[in-house]
PDB file of C-alpha atoms in Angstrom:
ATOM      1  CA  UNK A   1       0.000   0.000   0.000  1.00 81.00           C
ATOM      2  CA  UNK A   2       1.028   3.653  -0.773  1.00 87.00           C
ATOM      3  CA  UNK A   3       2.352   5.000   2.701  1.00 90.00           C
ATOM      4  CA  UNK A   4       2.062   9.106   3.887  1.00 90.00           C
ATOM      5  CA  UNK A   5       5.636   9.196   3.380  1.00 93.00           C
ATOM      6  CA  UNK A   6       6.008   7.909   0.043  1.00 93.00           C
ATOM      7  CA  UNK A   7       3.415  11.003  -1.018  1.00 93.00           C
ATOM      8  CA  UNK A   8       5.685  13.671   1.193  1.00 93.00           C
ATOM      9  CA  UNK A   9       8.656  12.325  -0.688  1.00 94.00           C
ATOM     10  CA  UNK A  10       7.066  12.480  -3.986  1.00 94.00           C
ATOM     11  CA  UNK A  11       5.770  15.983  -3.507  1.00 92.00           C
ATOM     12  CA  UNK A  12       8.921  17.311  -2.566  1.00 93.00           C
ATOM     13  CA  UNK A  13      10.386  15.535  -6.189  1.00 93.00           C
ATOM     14  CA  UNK A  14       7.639  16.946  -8.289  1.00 92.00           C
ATOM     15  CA  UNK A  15       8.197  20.569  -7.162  1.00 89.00           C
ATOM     16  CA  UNK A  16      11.823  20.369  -6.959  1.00 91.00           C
ATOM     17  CA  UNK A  17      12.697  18.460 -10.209  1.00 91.00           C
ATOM     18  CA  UNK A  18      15.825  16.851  -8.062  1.00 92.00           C
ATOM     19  CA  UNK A  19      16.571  14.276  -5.764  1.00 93.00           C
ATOM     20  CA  UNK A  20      18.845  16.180  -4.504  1.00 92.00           C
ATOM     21  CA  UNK A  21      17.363  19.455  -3.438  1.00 92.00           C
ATOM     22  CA  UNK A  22      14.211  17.120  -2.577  1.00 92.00           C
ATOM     23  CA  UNK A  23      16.616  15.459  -0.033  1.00 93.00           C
ATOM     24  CA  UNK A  24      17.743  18.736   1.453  1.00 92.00           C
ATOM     25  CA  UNK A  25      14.160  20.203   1.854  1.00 90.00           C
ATOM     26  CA  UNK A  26      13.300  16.427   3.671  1.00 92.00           C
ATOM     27  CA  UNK A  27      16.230  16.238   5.626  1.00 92.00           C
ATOM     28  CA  UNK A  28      17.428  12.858   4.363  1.00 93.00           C
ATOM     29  CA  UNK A  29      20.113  11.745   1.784  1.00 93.00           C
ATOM     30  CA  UNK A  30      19.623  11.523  -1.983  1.00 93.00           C
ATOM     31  CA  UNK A  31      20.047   7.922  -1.811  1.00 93.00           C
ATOM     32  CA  UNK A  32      16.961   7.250   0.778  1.00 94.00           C
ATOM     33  CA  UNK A  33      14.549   9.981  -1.884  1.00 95.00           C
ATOM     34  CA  UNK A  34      15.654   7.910  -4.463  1.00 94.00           C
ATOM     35  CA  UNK A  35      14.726   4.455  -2.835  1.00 95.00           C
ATOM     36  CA  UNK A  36      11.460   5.655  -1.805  1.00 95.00           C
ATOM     37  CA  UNK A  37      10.300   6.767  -5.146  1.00 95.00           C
ATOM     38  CA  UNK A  38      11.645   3.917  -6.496  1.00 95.00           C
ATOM     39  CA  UNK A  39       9.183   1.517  -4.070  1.00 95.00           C
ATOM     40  CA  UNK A  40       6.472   3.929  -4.573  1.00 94.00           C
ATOM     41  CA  UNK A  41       6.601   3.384  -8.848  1.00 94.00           C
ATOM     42  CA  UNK A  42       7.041  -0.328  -8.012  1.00 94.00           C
ATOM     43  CA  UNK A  43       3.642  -0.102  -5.792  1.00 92.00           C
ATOM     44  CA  UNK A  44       1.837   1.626  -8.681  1.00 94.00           C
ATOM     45  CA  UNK A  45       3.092   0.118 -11.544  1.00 94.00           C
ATOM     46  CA  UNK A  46       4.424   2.977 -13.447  1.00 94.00           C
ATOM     47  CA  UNK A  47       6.936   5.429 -13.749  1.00 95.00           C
ATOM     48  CA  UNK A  48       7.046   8.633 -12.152  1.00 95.00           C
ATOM     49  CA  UNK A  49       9.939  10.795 -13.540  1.00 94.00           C
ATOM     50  CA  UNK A  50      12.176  11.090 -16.283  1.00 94.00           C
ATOM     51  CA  UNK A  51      15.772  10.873 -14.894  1.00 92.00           C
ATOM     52  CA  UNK A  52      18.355  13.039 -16.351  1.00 91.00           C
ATOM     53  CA  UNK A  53      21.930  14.240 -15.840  1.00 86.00           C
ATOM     54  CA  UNK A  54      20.565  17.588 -14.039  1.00 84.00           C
ATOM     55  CA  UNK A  55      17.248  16.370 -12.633  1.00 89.00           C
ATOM     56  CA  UNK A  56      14.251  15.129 -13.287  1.00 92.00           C
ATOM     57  CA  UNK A  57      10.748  15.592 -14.585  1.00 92.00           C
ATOM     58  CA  UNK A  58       7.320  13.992 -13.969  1.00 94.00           C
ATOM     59  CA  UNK A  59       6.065  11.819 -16.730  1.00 94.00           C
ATOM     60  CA  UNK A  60       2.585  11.925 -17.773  1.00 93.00           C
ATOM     61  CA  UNK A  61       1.616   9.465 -14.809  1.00 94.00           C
ATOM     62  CA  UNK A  62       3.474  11.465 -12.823  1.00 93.00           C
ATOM     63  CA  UNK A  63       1.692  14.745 -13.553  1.00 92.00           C
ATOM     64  CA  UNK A  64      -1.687  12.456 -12.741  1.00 93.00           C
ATOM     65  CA  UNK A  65      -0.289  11.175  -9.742  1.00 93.00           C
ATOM     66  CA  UNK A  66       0.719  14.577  -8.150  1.00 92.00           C
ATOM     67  CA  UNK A  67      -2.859  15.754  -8.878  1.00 90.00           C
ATOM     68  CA  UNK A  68      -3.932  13.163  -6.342  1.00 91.00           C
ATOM     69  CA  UNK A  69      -1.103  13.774  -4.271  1.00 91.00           C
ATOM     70  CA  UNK A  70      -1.871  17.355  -3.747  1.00 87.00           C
ATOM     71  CA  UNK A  71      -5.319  17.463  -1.515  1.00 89.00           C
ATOM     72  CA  UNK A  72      -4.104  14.554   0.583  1.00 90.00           C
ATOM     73  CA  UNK A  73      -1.345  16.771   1.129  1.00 87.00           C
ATOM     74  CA  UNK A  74      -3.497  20.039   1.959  1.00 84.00           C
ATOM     75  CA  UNK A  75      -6.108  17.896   4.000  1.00 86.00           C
ATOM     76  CA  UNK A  76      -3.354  16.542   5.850  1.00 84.00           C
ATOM     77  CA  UNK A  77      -1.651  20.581   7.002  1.00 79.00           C
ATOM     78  CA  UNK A  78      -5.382  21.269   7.643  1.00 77.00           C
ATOM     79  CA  UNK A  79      -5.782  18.294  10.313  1.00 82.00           C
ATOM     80  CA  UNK A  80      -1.947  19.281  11.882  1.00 76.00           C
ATOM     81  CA  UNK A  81      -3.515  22.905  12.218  1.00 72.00           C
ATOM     82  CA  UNK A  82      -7.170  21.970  13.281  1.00 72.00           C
ATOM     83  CA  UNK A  83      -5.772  23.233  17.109  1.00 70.00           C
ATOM     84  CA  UNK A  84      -3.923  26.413  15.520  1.00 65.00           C
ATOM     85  CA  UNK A  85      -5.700  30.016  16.211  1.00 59.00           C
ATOM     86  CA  UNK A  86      -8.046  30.367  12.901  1.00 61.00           C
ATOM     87  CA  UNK A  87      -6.236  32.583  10.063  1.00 66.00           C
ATOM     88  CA  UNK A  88      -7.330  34.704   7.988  1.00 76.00           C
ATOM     89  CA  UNK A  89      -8.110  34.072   4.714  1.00 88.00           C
ATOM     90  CA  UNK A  90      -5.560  34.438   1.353  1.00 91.00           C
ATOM     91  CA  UNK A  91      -6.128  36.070  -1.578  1.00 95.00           C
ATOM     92  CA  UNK A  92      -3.033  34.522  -4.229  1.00 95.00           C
ATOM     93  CA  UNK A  93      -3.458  36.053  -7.489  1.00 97.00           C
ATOM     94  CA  UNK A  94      -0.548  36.679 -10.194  1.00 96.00           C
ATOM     95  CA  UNK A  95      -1.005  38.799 -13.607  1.00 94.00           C
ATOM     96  CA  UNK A  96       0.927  40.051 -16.771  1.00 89.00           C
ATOM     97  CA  UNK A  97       2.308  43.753 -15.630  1.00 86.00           C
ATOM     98  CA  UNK A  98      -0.779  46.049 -16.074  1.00 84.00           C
ATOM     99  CA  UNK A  99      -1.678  49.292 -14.636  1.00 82.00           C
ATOM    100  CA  UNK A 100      -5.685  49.065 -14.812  1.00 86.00           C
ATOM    101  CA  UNK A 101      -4.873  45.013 -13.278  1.00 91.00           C
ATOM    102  CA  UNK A 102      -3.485  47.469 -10.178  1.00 90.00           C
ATOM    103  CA  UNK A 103      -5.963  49.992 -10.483  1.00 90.00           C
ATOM    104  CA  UNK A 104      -8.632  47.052  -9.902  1.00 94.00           C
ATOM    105  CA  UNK A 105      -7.065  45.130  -6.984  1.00 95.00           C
ATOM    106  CA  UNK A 106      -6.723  48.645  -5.205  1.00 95.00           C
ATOM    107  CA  UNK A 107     -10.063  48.983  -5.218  1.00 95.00           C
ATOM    108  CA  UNK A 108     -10.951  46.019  -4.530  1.00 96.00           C
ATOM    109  CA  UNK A 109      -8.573  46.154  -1.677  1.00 96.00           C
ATOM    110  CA  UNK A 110     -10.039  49.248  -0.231  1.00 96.00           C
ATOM    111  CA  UNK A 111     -13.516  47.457  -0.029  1.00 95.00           C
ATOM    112  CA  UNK A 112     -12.414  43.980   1.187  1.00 95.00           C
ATOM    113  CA  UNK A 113      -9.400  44.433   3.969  1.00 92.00           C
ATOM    114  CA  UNK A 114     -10.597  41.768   6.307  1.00 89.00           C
ATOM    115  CA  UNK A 115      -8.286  39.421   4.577  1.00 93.00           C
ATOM    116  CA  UNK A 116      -4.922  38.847   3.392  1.00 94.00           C
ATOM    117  CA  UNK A 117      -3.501  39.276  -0.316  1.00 96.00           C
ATOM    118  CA  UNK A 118      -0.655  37.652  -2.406  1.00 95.00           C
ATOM    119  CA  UNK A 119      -0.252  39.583  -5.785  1.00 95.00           C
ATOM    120  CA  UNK A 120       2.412  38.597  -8.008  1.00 94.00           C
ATOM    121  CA  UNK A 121       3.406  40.258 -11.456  1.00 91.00           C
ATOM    122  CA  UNK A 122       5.230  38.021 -13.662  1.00 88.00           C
ATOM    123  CA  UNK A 123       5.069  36.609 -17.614  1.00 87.00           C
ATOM    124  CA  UNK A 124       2.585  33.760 -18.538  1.00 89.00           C
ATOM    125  CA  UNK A 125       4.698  31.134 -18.585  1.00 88.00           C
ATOM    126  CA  UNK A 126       5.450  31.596 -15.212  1.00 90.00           C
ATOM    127  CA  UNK A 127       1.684  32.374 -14.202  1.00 93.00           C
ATOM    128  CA  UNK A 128       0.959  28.910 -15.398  1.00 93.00           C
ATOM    129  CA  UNK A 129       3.371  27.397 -13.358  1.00 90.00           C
ATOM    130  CA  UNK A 130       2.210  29.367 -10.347  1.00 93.00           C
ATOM    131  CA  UNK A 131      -1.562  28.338 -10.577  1.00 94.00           C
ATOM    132  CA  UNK A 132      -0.750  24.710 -11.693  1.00 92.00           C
ATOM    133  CA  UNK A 133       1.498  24.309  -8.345  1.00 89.00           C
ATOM    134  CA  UNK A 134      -1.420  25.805  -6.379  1.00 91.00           C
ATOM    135  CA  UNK A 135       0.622  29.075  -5.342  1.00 92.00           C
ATOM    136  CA  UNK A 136      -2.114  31.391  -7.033  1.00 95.00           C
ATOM    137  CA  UNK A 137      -5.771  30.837  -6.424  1.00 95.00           C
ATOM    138  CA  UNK A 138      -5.415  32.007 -10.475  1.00 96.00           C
ATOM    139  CA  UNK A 139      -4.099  34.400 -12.852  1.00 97.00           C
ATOM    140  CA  UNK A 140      -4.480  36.928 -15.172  1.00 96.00           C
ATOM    141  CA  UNK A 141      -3.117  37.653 -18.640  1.00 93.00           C
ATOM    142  CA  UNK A 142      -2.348  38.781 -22.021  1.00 90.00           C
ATOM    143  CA  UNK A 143      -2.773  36.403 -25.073  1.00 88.00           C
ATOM    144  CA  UNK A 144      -2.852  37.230 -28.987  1.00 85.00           C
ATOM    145  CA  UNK A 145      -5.719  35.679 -30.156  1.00 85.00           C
ATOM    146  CA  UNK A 146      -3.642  34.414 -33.037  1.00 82.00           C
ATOM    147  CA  UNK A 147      -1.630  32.704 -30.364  1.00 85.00           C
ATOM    148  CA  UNK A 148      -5.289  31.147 -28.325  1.00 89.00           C
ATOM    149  CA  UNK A 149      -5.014  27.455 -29.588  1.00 90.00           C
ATOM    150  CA  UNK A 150      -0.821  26.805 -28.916  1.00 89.00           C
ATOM    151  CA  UNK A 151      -1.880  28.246 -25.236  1.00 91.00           C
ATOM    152  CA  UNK A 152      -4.759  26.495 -25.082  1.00 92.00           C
ATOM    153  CA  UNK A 153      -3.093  23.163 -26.131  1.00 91.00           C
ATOM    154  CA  UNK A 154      -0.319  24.177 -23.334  1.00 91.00           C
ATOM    155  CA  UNK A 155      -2.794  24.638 -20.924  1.00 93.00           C
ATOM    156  CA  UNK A 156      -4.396  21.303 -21.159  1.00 92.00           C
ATOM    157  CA  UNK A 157      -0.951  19.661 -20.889  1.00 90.00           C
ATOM    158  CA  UNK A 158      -1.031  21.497 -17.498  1.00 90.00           C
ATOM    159  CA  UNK A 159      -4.527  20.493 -16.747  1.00 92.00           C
ATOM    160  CA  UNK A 160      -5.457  24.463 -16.681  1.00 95.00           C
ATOM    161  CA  UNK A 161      -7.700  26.207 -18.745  1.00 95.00           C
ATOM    162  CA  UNK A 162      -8.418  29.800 -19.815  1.00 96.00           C
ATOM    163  CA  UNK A 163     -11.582  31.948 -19.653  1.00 96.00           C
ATOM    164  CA  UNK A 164     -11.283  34.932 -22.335  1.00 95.00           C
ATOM    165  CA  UNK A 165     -13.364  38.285 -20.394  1.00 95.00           C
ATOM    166  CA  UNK A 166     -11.868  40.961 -22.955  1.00 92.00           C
ATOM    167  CA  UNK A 167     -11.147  41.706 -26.602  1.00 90.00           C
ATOM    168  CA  UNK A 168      -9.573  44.760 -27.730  1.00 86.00           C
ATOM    169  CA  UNK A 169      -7.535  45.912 -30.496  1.00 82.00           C
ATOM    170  CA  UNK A 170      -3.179  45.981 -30.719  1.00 80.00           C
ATOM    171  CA  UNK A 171      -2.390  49.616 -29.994  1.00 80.00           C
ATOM    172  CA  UNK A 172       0.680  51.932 -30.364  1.00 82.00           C
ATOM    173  CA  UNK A 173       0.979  54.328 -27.364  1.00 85.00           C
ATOM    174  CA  UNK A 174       3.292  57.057 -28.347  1.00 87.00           C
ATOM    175  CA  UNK A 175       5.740  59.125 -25.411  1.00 88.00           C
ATOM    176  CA  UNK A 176       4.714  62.895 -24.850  1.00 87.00           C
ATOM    177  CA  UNK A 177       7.912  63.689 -26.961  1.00 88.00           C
ATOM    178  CA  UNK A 178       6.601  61.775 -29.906  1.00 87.00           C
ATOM    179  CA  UNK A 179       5.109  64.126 -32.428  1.00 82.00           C
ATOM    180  CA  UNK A 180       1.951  61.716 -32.734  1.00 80.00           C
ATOM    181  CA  UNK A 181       1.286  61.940 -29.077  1.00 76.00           C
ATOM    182  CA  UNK A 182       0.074  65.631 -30.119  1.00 71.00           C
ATOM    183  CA  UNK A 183      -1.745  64.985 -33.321  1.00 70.00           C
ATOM    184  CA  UNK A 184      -2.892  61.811 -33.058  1.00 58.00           C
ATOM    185  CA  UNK A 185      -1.509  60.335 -36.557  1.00 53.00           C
ATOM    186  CA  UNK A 186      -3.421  56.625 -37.532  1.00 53.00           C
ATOM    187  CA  UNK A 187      -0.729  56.335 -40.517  1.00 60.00           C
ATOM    188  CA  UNK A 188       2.642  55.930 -38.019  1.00 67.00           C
ATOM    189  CA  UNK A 189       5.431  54.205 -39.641  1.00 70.00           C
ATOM    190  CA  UNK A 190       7.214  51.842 -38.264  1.00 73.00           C
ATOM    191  CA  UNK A 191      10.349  52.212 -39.665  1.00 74.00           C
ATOM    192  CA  UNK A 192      13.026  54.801 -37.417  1.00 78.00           C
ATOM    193  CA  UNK A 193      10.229  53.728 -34.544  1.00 83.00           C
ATOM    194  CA  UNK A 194      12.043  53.440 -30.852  1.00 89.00           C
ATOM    195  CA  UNK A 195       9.971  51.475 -28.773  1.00 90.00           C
ATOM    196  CA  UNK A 196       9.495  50.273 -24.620  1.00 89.00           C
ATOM    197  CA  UNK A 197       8.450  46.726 -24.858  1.00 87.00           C
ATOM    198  CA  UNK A 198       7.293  44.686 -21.811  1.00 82.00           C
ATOM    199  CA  UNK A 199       9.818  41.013 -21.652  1.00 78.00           C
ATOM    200  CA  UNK A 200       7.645  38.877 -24.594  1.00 71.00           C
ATOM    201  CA  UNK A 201       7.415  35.158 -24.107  1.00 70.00           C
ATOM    202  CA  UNK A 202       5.756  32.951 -26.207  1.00 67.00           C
ATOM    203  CA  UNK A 203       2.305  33.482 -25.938  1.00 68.00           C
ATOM    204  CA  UNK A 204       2.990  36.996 -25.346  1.00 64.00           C
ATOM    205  CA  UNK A 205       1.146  40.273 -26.461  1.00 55.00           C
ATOM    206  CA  UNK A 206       4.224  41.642 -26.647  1.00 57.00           C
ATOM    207  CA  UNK A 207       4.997  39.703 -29.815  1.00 60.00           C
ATOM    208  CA  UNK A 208       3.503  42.098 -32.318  1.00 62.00           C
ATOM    209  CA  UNK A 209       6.813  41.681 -35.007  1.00 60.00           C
ATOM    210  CA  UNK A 210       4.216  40.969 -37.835  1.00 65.00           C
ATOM    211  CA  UNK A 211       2.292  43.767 -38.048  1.00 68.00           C
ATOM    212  CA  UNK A 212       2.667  46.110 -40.728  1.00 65.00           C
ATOM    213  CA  UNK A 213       1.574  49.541 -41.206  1.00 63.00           C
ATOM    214  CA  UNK A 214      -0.127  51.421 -43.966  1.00 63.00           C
ATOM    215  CA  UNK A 215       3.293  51.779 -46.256  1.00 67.00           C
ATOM    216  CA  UNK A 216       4.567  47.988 -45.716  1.00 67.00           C
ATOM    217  CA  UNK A 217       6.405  48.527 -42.671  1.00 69.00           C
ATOM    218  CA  UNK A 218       7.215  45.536 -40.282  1.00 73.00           C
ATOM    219  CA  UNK A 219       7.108  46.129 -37.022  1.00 74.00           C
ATOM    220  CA  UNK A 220      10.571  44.410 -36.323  1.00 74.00           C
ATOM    221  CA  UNK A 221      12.182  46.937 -38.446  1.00 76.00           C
ATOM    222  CA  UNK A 222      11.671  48.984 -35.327  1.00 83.00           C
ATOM    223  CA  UNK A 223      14.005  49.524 -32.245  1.00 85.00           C
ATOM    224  CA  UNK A 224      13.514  48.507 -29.105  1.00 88.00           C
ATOM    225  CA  UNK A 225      15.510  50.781 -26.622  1.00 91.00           C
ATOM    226  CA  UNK A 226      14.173  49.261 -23.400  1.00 92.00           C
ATOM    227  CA  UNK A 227      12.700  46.344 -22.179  1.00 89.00           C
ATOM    228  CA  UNK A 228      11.136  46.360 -18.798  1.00 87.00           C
ATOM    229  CA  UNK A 229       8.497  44.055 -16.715  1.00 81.00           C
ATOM    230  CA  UNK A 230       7.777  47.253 -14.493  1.00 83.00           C
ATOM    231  CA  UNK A 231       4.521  49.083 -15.870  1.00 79.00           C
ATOM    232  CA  UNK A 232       5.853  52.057 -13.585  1.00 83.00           C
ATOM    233  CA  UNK A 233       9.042  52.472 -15.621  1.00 89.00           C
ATOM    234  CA  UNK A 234       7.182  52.174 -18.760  1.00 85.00           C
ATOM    235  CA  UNK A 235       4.439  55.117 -17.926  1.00 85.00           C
ATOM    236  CA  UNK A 236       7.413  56.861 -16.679  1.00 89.00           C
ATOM    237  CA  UNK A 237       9.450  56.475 -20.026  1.00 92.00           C
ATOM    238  CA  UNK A 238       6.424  57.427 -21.791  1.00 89.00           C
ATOM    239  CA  UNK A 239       5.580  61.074 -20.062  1.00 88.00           C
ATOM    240  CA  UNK A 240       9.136  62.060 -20.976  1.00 91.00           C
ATOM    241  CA  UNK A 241      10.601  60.582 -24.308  1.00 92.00           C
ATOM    242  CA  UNK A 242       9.474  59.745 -27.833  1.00 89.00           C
ATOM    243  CA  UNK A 243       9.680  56.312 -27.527  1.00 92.00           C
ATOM    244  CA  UNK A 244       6.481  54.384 -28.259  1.00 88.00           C
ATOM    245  CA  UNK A 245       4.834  51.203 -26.791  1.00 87.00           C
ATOM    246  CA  UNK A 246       2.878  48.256 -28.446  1.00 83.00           C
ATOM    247  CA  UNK A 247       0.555  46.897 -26.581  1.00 81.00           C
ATOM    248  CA  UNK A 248      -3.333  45.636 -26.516  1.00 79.00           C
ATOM    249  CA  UNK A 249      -5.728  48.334 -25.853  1.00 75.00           C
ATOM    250  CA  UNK A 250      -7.319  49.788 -22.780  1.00 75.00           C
ATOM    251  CA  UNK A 251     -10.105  47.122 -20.547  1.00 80.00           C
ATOM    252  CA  UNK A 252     -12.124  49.615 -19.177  1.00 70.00           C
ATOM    253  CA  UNK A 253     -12.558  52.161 -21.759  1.00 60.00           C
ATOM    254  CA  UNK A 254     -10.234  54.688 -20.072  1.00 57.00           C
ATOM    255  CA  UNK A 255      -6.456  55.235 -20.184  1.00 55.00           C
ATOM    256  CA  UNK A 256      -4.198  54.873 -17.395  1.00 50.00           C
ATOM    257  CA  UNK A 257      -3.354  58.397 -17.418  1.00 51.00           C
ATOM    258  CA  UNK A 258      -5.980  61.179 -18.799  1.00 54.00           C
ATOM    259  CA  UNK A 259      -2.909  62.250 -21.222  1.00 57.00           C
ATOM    260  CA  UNK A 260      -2.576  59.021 -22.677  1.00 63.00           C
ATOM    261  CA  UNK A 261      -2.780  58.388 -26.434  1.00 72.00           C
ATOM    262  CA  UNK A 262      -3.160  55.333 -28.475  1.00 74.00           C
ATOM    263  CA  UNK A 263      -3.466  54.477 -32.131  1.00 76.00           C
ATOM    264  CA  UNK A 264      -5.463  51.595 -32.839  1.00 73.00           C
ATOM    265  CA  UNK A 265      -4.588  48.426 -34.978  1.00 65.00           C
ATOM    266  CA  UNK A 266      -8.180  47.083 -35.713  1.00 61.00           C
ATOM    267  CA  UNK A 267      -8.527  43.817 -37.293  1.00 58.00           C
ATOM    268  CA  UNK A 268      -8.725  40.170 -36.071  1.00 59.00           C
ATOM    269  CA  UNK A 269      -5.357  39.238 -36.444  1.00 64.00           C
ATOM    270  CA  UNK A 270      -4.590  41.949 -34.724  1.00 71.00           C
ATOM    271  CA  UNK A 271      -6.452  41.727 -31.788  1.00 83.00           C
ATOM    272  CA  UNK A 272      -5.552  40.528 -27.677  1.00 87.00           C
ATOM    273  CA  UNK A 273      -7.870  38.377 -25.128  1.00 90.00           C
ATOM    274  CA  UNK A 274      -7.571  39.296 -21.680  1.00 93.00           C
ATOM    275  CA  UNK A 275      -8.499  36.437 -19.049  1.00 95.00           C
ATOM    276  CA  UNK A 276      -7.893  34.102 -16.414  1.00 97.00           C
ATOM    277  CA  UNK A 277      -6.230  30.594 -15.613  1.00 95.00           C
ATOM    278  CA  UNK A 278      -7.231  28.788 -13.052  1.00 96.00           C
ATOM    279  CA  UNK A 279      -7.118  24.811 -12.705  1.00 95.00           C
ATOM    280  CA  UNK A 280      -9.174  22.620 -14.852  1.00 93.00           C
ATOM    281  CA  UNK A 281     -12.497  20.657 -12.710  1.00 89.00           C
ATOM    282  CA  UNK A 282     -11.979  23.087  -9.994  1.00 91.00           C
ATOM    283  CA  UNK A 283     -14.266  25.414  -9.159  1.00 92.00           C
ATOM    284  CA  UNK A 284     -13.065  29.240  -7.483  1.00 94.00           C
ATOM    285  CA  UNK A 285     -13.759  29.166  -3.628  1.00 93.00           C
ATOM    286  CA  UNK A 286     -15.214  32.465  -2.305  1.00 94.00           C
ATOM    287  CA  UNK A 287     -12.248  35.259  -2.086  1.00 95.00           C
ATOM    288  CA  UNK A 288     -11.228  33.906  -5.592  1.00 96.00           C
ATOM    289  CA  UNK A 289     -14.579  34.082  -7.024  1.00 96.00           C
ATOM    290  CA  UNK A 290     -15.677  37.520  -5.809  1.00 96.00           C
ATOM    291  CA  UNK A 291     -12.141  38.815  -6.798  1.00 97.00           C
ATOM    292  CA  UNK A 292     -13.133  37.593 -10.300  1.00 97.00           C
ATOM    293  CA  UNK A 293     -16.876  39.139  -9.794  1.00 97.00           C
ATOM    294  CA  UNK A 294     -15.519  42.631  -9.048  1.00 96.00           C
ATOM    295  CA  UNK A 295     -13.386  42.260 -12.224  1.00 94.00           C
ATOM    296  CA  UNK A 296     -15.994  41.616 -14.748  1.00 94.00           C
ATOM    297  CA  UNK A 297     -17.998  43.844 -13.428  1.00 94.00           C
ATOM    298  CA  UNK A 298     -15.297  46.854 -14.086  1.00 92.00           C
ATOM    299  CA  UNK A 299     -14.505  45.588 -17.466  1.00 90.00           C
ATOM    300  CA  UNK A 300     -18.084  45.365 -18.501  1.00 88.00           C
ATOM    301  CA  UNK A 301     -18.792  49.595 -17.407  1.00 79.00           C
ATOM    302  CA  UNK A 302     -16.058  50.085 -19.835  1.00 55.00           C
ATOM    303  CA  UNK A 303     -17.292  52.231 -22.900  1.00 44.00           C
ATOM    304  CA  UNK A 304     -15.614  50.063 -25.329  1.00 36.00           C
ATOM    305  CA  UNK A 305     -17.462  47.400 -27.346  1.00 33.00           C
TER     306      UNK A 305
END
């Protein structure tokens, strides 16, 4: 029969990806992780992890496996604590770097401060792993829609899935130095362009190399002159150069500063989904779901359709 610590030795594998640093968070030796697992594949039959030179990784079974490894994990921290003084409640959310994503959580901070909040700003890839591992109730980003079925497929493979709440349009948000930020100009060229890009990954919004403007113009013919994860640094950059930013366009109808421009790239292949991960057959629990509530119910007073 499967044993508790067969599953506490397992867990610490899976989130580790090493024996080794599995052994050290366990207080044990390699040798005795790597006999346990072992027993624990013979018990079920199956393998567990690839082994490499530098680590390891689940296998399929494995990924299965540590989804029913998890809540006998959590039930089991909830029985140790059942004597502990009650805590109060968490809030985990993480999100793509986005102003009105702040504005939002501010307010719906300043209505809701009986509990505690985790909010974490990072790139999709890494907001996947985050609400796969159970550190985020669930996250928020940025997706081309070009891009929806690759992250969809990637998803799955993570047993996540994504809810779309908002389309809008690619825009180009020039700096108050930039003589479009004046006269708003639709017919910008891309070529001599300086741009402040947010770090793309793959599934990125911040991938918009293929678009062309009105004379032929790529946008990779442009410069990028800084690349930043810090929203702050890029409104910054933007009140006081001529640099420019791609980006999607606004959620809730309104800028993030009353002096912001934006030129529009309309079309559906150039459009971006705004939404949320969160883990496949699971439903929200109540900070999670209210969070999510409060949300949708900003982006749908926006004035955009």
């Amino acid at each position: 029969m499967v044993d508790l610590k067969q599953i506490q030795y397992f867990a610490a594998c899976s989130q580790t990806e090493s024996f080794s640093k599995a052994a050290e968070i366990l207080y044990t030796t390699q040798s005795s992780v790597s006999k346990v697992i072992k027993s624990l594949e013979e018990e079920l039959g199956v393998v567990l992890f690839e082994r490499f030179t530098r680590g390891i990784r689940l296998t399929k079974e494995g990924e299965y496996v540590y989804q029913c490894a998890r809540p006998i994990l959590e039930n089991l921290q909830k029985m140790q604590n059942i004597n502990k003084p009650e805590e109060k409640e968490v809030l985990s959310v993480s999100s793509n770097p986005s102003s009105w994503f702040a504005d939002v959580f501010v307010q719906f901070y300043q209505k809701n401060k009986d509990i505690h909040y985790q909010v974490y700003s990072a790139d999709s890839r890494e907001i996947i792993e985050r609400v796969r591992e159970h550190i985020d109730d669930m996250g928020f980003v940025f997706v081309l829609k070009k891009q929806l079925p690759a992250f969809q497929y990637f998803l799955s493979r993570n047993y996540l899935e994504f809810n779309s709440l908002k389309t809008t349009d690619i825009n180009i948000y020039p700096g108050a130095e930039h003589p479009c930020w004046k006269n708003k100009d639709s017919n910008m060229s891309f070529s001599g362009l300086k741009l402040i890009q947010r770090f793309p990954d793959e599934f990125s919004p911040d991938n918009y190399w293929n678009i062309l403007d009105e004379k032929g113009n790529c946008a990779r013919d442009a410069e990028t002159v800084i690349t930043t994860n810090s929203d702050y640094i890029m409104e910054r950059i933007l009140q006081v150069s001529d640099l420019v930013n791609i980006s999607g366009g606004y959620l809730s109808g309104e800028p993030w500063r009353k002096d912001t421009r934006a030129i529009s790239f309309s079309g559906k292949e150039n459009q971006v989904l705004f939404g949320y991960l969160k883990r496949q057959n699971e439903a929200l629990t109540e900070w999670p779901a209210r969070f999510l509530d409060f949300m949708i119910e900003k982006i749908n007073n926006s004035n955009m359709e």
